[in-house]
Coordinates of C-alpha atoms in Angstrom, one line a residue:
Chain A
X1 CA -228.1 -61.3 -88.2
X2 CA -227.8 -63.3 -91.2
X3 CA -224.8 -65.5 -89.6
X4 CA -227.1 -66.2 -86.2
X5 CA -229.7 -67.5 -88.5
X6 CA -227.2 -69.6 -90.4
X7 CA -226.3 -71.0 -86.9
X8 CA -229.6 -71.5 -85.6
X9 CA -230.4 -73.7 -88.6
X10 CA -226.7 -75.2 -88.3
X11 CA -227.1 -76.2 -84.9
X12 CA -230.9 -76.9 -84.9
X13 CA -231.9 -78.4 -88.0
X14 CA -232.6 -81.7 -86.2
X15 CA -235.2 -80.5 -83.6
X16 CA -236.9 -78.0 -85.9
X17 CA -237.5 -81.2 -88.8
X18 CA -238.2 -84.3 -86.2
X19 CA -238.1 -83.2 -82.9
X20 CA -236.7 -85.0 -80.6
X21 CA -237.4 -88.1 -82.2
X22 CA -235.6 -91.2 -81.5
X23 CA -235.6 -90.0 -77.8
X24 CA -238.7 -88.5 -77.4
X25 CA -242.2 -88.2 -79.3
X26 CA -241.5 -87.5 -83.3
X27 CA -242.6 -83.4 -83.6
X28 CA -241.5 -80.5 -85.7
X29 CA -241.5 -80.4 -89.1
X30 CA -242.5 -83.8 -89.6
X31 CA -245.3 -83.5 -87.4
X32 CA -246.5 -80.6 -88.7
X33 CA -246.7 -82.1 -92.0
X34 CA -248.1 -85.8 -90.7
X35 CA -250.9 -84.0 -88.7
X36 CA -252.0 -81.7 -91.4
X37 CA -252.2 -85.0 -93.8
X38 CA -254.0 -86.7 -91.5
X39 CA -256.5 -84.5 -90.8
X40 CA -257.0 -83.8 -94.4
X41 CA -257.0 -87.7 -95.5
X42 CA -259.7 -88.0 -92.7
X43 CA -261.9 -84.9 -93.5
X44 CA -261.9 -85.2 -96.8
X45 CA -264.6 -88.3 -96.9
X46 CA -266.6 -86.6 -94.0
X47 CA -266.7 -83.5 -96.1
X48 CA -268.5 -84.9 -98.8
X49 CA -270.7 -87.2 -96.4
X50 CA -271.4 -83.5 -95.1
X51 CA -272.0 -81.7 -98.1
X52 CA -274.0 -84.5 -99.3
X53 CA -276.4 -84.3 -95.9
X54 CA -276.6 -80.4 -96.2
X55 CA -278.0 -81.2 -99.9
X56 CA -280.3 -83.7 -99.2
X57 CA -284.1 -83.2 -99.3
X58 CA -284.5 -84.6 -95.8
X59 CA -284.5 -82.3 -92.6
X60 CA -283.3 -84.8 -90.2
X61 CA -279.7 -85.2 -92.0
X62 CA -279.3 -81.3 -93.5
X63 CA -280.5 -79.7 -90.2
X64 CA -278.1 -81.5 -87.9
X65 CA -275.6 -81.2 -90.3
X66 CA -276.0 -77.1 -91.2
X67 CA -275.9 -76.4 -87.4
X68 CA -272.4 -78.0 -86.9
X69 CA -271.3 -76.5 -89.8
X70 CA -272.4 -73.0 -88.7
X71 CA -271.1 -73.3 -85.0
X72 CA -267.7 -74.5 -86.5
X73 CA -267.4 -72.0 -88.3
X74 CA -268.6 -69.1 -85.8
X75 CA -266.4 -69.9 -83.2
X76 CA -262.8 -70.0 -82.8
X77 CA -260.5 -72.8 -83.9
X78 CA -258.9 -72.0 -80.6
X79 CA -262.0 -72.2 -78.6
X80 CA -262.6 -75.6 -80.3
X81 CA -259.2 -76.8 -79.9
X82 CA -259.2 -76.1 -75.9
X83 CA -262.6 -77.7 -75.7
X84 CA -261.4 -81.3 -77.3
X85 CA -258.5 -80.6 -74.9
X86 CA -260.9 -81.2 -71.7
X87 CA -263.5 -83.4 -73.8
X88 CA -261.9 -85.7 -75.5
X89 CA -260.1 -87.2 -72.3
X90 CA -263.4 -86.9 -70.7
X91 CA -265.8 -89.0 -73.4
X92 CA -262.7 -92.0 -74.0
X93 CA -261.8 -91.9 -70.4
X94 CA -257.9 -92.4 -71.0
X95 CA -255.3 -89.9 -71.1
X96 CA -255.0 -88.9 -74.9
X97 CA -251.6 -87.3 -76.1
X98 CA -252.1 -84.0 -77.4
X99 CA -251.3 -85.6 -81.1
X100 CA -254.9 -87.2 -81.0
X101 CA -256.7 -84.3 -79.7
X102 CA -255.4 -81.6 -82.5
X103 CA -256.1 -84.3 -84.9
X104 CA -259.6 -84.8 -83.3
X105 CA -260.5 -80.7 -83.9
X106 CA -258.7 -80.0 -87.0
X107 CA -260.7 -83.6 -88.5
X108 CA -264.2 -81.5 -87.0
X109 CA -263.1 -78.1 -88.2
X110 CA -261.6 -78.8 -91.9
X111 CA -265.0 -81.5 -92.6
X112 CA -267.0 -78.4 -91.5
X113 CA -265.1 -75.9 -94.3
X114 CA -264.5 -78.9 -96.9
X115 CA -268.3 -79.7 -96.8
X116 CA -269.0 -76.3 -97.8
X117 CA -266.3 -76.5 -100.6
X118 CA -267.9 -79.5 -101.7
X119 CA -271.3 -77.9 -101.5
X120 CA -271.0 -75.4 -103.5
X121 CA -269.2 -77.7 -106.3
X122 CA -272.0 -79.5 -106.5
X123 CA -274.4 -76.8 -107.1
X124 CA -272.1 -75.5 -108.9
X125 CA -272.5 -78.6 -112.0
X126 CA -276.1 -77.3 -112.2
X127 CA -279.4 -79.7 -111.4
X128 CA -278.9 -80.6 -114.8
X129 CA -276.2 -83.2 -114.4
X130 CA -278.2 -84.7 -111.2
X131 CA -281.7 -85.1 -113.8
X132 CA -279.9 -86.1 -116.4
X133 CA -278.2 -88.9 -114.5
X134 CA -281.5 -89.6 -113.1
X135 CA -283.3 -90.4 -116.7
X136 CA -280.7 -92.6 -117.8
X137 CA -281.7 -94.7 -114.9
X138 CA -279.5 -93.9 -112.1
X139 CA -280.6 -94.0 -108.7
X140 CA -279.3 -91.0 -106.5
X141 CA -276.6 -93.1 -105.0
X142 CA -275.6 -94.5 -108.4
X143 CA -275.9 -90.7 -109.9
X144 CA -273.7 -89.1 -106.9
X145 CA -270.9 -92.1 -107.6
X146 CA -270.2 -92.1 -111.2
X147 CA -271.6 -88.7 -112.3
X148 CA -271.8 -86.1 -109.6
X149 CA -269.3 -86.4 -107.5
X150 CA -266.3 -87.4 -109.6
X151 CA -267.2 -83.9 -112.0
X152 CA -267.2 -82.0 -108.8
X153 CA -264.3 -83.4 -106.8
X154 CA -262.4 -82.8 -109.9
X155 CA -263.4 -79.3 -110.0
X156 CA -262.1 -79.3 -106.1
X157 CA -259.0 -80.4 -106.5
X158 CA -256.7 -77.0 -106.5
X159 CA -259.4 -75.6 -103.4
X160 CA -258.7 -79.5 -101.5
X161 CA -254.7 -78.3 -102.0
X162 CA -256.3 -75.0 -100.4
X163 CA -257.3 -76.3 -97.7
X164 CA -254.3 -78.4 -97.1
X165 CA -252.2 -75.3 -97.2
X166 CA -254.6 -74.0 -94.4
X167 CA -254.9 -76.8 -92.1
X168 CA -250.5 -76.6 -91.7
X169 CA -251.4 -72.9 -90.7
X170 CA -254.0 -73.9 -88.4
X171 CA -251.4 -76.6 -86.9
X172 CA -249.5 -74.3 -85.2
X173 CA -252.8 -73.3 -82.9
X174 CA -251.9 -76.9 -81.3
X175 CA -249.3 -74.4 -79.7
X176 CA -251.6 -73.9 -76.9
X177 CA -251.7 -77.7 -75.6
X178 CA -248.4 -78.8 -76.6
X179 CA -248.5 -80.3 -79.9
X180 CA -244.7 -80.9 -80.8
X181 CA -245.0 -79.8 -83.8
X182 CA -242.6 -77.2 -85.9
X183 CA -243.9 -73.8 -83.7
X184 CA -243.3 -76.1 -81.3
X185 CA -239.9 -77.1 -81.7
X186 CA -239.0 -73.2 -82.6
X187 CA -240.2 -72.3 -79.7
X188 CA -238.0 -74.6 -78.0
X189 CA -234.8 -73.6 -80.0
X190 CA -236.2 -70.1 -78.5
X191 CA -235.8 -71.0 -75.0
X192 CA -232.7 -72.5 -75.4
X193 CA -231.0 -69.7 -76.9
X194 CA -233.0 -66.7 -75.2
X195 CA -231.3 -64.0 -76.4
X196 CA -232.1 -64.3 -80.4
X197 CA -235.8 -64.3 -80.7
X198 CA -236.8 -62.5 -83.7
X199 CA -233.8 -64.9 -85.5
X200 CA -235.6 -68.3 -84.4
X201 CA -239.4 -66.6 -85.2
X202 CA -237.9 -65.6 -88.8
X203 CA -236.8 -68.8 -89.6
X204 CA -240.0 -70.2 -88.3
X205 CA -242.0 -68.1 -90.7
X206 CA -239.3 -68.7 -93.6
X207 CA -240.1 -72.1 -93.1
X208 CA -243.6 -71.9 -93.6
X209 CA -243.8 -69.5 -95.7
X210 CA -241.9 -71.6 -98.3
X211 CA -243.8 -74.8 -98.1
X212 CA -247.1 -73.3 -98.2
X213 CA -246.1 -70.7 -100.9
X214 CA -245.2 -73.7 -102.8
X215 CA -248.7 -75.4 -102.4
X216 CA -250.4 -72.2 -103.0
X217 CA -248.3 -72.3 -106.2
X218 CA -249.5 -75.5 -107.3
X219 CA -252.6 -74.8 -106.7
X220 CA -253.2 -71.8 -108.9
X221 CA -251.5 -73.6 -111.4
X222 CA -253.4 -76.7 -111.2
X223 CA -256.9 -74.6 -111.4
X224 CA -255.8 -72.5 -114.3
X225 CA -255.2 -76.2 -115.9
X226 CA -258.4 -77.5 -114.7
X227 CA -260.2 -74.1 -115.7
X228 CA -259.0 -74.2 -119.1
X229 CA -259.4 -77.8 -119.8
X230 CA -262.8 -77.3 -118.3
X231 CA -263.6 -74.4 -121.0
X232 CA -262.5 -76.3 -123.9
X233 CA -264.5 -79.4 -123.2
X234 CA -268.1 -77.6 -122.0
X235 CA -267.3 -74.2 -123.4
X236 CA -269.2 -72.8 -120.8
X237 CA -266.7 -70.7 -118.7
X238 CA -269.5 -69.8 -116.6
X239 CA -270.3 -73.3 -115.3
X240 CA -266.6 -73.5 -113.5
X241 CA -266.1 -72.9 -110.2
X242 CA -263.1 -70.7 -108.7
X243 CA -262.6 -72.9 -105.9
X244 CA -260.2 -70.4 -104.0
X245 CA -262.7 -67.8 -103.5
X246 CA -264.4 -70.3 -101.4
X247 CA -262.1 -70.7 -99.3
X248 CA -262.0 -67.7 -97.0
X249 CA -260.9 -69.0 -94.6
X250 CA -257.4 -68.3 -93.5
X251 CA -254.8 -69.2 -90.1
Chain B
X1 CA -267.5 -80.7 -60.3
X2 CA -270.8 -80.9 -58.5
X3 CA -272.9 -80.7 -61.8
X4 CA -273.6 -78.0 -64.3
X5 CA -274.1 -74.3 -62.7
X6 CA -273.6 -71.4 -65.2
X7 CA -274.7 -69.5 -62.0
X8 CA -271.4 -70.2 -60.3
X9 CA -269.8 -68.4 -62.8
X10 CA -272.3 -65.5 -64.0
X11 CA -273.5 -65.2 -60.3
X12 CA -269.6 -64.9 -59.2
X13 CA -268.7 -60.8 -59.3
X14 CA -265.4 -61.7 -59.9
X15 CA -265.7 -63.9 -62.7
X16 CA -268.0 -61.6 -64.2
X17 CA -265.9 -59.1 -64.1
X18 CA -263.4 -60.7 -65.8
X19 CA -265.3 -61.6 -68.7
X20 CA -266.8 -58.1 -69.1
X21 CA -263.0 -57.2 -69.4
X22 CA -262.4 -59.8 -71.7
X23 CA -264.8 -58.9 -73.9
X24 CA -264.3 -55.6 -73.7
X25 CA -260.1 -56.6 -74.9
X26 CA -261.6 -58.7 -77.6
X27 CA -263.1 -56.0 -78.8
X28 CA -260.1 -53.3 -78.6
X29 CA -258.0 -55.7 -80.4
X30 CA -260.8 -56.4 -83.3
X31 CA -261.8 -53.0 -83.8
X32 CA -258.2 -51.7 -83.5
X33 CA -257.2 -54.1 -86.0
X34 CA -259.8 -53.7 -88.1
X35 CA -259.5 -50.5 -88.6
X36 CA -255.6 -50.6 -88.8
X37 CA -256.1 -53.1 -91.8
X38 CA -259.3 -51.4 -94.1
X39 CA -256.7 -48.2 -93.8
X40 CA -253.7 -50.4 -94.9
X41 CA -255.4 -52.0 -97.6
X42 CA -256.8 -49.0 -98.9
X43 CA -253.5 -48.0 -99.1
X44 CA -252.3 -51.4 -100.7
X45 CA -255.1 -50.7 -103.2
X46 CA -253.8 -47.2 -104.2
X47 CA -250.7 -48.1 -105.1
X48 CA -252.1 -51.9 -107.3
X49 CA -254.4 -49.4 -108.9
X50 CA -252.0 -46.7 -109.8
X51 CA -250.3 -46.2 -113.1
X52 CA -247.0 -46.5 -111.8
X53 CA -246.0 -50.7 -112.2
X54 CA -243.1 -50.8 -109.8
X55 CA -245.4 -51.1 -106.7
X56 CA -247.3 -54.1 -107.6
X57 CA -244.5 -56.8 -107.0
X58 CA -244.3 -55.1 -103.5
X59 CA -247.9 -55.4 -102.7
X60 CA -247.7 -58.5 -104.1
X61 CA -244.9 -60.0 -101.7
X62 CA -246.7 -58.2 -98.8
X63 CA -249.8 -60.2 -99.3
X64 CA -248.0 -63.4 -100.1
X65 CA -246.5 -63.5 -96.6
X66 CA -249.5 -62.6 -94.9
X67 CA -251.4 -65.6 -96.9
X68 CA -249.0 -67.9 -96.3
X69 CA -247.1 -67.3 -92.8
X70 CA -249.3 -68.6 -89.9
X71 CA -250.7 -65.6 -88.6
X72 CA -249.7 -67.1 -84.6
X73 CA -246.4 -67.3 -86.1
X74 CA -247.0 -63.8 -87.6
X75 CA -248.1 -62.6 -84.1
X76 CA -245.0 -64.2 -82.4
X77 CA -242.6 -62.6 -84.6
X78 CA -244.0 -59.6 -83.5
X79 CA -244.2 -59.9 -80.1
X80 CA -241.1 -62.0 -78.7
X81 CA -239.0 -61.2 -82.0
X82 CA -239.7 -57.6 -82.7
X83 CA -240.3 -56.2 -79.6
X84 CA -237.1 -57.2 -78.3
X85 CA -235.3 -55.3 -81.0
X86 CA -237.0 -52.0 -80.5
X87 CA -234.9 -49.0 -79.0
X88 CA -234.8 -49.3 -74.8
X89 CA -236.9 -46.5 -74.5
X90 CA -240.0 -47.4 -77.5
X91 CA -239.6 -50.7 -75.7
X92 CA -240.3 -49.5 -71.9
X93 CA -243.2 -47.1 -73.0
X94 CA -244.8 -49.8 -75.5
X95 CA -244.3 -52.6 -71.6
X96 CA -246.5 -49.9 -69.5
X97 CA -248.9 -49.4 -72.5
X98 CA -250.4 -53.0 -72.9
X99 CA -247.7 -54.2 -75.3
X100 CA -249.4 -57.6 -75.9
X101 CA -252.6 -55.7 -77.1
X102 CA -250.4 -53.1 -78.9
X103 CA -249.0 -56.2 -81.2
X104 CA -251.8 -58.3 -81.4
X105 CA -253.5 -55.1 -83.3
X106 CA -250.2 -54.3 -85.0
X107 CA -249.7 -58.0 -86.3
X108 CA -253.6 -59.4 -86.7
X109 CA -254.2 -55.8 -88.7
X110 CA -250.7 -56.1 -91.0
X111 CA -252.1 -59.7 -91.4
X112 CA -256.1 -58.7 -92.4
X113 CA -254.8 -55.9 -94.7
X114 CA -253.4 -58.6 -97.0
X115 CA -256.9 -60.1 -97.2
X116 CA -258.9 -57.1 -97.4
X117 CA -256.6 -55.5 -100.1
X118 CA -257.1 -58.7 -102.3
X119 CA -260.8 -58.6 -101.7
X120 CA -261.5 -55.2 -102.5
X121 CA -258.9 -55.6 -105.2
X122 CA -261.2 -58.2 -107.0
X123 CA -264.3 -56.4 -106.6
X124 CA -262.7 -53.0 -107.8
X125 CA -261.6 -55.3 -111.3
X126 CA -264.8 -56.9 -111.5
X127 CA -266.3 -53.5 -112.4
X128 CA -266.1 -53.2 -116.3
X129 CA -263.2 -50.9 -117.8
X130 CA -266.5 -49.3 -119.9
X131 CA -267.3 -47.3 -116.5
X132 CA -264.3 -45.2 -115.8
X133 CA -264.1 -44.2 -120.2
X134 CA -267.8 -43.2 -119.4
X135 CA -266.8 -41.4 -116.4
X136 CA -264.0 -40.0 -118.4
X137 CA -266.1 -39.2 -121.1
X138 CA -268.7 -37.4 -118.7
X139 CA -265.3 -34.9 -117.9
X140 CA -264.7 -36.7 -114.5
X141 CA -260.6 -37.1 -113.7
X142 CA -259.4 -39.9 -113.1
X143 CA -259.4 -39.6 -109.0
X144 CA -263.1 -38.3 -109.1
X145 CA -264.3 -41.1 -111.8
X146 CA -262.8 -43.3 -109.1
X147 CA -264.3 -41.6 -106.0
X148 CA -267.6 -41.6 -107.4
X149 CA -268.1 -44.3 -109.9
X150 CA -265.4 -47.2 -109.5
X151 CA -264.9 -47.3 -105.8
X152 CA -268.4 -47.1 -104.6
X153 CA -268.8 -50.1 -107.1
X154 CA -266.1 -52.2 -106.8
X155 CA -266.2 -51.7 -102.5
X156 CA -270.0 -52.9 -103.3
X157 CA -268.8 -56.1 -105.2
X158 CA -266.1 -57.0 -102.2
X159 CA -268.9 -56.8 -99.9
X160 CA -269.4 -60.1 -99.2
X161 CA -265.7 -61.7 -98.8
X162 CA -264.6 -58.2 -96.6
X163 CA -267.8 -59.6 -94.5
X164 CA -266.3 -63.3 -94.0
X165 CA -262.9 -61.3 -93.7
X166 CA -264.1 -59.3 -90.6
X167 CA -265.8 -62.4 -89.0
X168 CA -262.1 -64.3 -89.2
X169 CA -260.6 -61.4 -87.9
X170 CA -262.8 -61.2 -85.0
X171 CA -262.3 -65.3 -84.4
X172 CA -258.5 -64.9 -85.2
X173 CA -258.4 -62.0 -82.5
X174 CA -258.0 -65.0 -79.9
X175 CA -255.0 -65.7 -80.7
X176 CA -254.2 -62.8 -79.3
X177 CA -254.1 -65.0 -76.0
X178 CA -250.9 -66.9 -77.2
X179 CA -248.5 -63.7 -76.9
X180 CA -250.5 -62.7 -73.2
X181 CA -253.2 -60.2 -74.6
X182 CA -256.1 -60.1 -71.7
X183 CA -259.1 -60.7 -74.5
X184 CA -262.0 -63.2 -74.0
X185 CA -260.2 -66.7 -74.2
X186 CA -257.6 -65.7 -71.9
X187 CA -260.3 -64.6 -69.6
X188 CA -262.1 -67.9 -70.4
X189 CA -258.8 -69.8 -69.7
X190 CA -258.2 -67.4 -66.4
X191 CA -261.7 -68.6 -64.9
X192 CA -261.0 -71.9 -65.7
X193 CA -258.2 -72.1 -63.9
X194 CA -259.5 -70.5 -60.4
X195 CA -262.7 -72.3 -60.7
X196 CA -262.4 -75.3 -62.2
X197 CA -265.9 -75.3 -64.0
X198 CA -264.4 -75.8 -67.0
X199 CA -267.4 -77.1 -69.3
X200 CA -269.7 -74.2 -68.0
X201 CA -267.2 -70.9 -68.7
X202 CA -266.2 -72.8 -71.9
X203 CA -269.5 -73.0 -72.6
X204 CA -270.1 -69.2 -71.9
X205 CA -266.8 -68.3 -73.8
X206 CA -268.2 -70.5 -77.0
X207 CA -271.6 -68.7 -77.2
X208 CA -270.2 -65.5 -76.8
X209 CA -267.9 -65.9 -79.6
X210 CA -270.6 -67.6 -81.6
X211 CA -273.2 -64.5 -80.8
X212 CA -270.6 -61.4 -81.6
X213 CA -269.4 -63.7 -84.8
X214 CA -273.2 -63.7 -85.7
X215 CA -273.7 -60.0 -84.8
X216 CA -270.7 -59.0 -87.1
X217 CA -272.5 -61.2 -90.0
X218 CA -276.1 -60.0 -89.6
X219 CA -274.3 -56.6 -89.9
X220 CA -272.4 -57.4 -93.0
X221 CA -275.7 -58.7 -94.6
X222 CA -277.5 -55.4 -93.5
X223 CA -275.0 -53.3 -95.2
X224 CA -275.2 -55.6 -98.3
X225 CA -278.7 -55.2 -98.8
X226 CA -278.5 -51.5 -97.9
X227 CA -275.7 -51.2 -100.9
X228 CA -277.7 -53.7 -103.1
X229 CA -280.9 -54.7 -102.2
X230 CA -282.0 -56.6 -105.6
X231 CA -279.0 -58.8 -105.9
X232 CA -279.1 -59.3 -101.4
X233 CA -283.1 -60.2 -102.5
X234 CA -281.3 -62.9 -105.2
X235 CA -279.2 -64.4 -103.0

């Protein structure tokens, strides 16, 4: 069982890390990773444009805001994946690779869940920071810029890496439309070979398991690090958020 | 598409009958794996909490690869990996018994055990070691000072993450659709296909998803305030 694996990966290693790249559309592993960068490089400044709505005093940007963040989050990535799979081609009119369209729902979905990460940093800091910014003469722009947000995004970092580690998990939901992505490319090992299933899905989930062991890894470490260093400065243990438990999220 | 028409959909027998079936899979799978995963964790939690160390790096490798393995990939190894090991005749009885369902339950609940074992493992540490030496000092044993003053407790604390838990579970249960489970998004994907209203039965799909996920919460916040109504009243 061992051996197959060994020449699975032998034979394989090529279209499970790029696909079938110089001949075809780059996918597997590669993509995998790319997409779940993008998305993350891309909902990351939404988030806190988000989180920053869903804090503000006025109606007209929290309400909008709080109601896509609770539909996203009440309904299946899956159902929203396979509606931007019929909208998006709809609303641009052109025939949009199914690269574009994962990117397109995982950019929605991960903004929703970030913005609520970056919520509850904020409130987290305590209104203190925020009137305190405020006396000194800041103006709520200036105060979110240089005091707010850079306290609370630093607080976010190890729960950002979080997310990361979810949004390669939730890649492989691009499965459905075709996203050549590393499920993708196993799946295509799979029908090649036909008769060695649970081999090609245990490397798959060897695969994954690894990298995003590794992040998780880092991630603790990193908010141990940031929890101590964040106790020895304020020496108010209380005051620091534990970004993971936010995250509950989880594909 | 000759405009929007939820009637053509609701109003069709068929397609109704469909979704009823749908929901009624979706619901199979969640409860099945629901229950499947508080029992597993339960268990999980027995052994964390027991004296004995040498099941903890177990139970901590089991929840590692659930937290960290794509739970579609989780569900495939199951279903086109496992199955096709299994002994001719387990394999033949599980094919006439709704295999797809059978897995989807077997690998969403392995999956959710993870979870719910770590959540009701930090809400059984956050209650202070000073109640079990008063439970102990009242002349319960240790299993009764844990039936009837950690556990209800600590299950109390890990109210509120089991809650998000139980909602993922039920939004995760459509993946079920990937390894040919009949629940509500393959019916959604079924009517789609023979009718071709696809923003209408999307649309229906959506909200019913939306209206169980919020059913499943209002019920979590009812039990929370039932368990603790002065810190629900905080909150």
């Amino acid at each position: 069982m061992i051996h197959d694996m060994i020449a699975i990966v032998r034979d394989y290693w090529l279209l499970l890390l790029i696909g079938q790249y110089p001949n075809g559309p780059l996918g597997g592993l590669a993509n995998t990773l790319i997409l779940s960068a993008l998305s993350i490089a891309l909902a990351f400044p939404i988030s806190i444009l988000f989180a920053m709505a869903r804090l503000s005093k006025s109606p007209l940007l929290r309400w909008p805001v709080t109601a896509l963040v609770y539909f996203t989050r009440g309904v299946p990535l899956l159902m929203l994946i396979l509606w931007s799979y019929f909208l998006v081609p709809l609303l641009t009119g052109a025939d949009v690779p199914s690269f574009v369209t994962m990117l397109t729902t995982l950019v929605v979905y991960q903004s929703a869940f970030l913005s609520e990460v970056v919520r509850a940093g904020i409130v987290a800091l305590g209104p203190g920071q925020m009137d305190a910014a405020r006396a000194l003469g800041h103006s709520y722009i200036g105060a979110m810029r240089y005091i707010i947000l850079p306290q609370a995004l630093y607080n976010m970092i190890p729960s950002i890496l979080s997310t990361f580690v979810s949004t390669i998990k939730d890649t492989t939901l691009g499965y459905v439309i075709n996203v050549p992505d590393l499920t993708f490319a196993a799946s295509q090992v799979n029908n090649q070979l036909l008769t060695q299933p649970f081999q090609v899905f245990l490397i798959l989930a060897i695969v994954y398991f690894a990298i995003c062991w590794t992040l998780t890894y880092f991630a603790n470490r990193l908010e141990r690090r940031i929890t101590r260093r964040r106790a020895g400065l304020l020496n108010v243990p209380a005051a620091v958020v534990t970004p993971s438990k936010i995250v509950s999220e989880q594909l | 598409m000759s405009g929007f028409d939820l009637s053509a959909i609701l109003g069709n027998p068929e397609y109704a009958a469909m979704l009823l079936h749908g929901i009624e899979m979706t619901f199979i799978i969640y409860a099945g794996s629901w229950s499947l995963a508080m029992a597993l964790a339960l268990l999980l939690l027995c052994v964390r909490l027991s004296p004995f160390r040498f099941g903890d790096p177990l139970v901590a490798a089991y929840v590692s690869y659930h937290r960290n393995v794509p739970t579609l990939v989780q569900l495939m190894l199951w279903y086109f990996g496992i199955f096709t090991l299994m002994p001719n005749g387990v394999a033949t009885w599980l094919a006439s018994h709704n295999a797809e369902a059978i897995f989807a339950v077997i690998g969403l609940g392995l999956c959710q055990a993870a979870y719910f074992s770590e959540d009701l493992r930090s809400g059984v540490r956050s209650v202070g070691p000073g109640q079990m030496e008063a439970a102990r000092a009242l002349g319960h044993g240790y299993v009764s000072a844990m039936r009837f003053v950690i556990m209800p407790q600590g299950v109390r604390n890990a109210l509120p993450p089991l809650i998000n838990h139980s909602v993922s579970l039920f939004k995760n249960s459509s993946l079920a659709v990937v390894i040919g489970a009949s629940e509500l998004t393959h019916a959604v994907k079924e009517i789609e296909n023979l009718s071709f209203r696809t923003f209408e039965i999307y649309l229906i799909g959506t909200v019913l998803y939306l209206f169980f996920s919020l059913v499943i919460m209002s019920i979590g916040a009812y039990l929370s305030m039932r368990a603790d109504p002065a810190r629900s009243a905080r909150a």
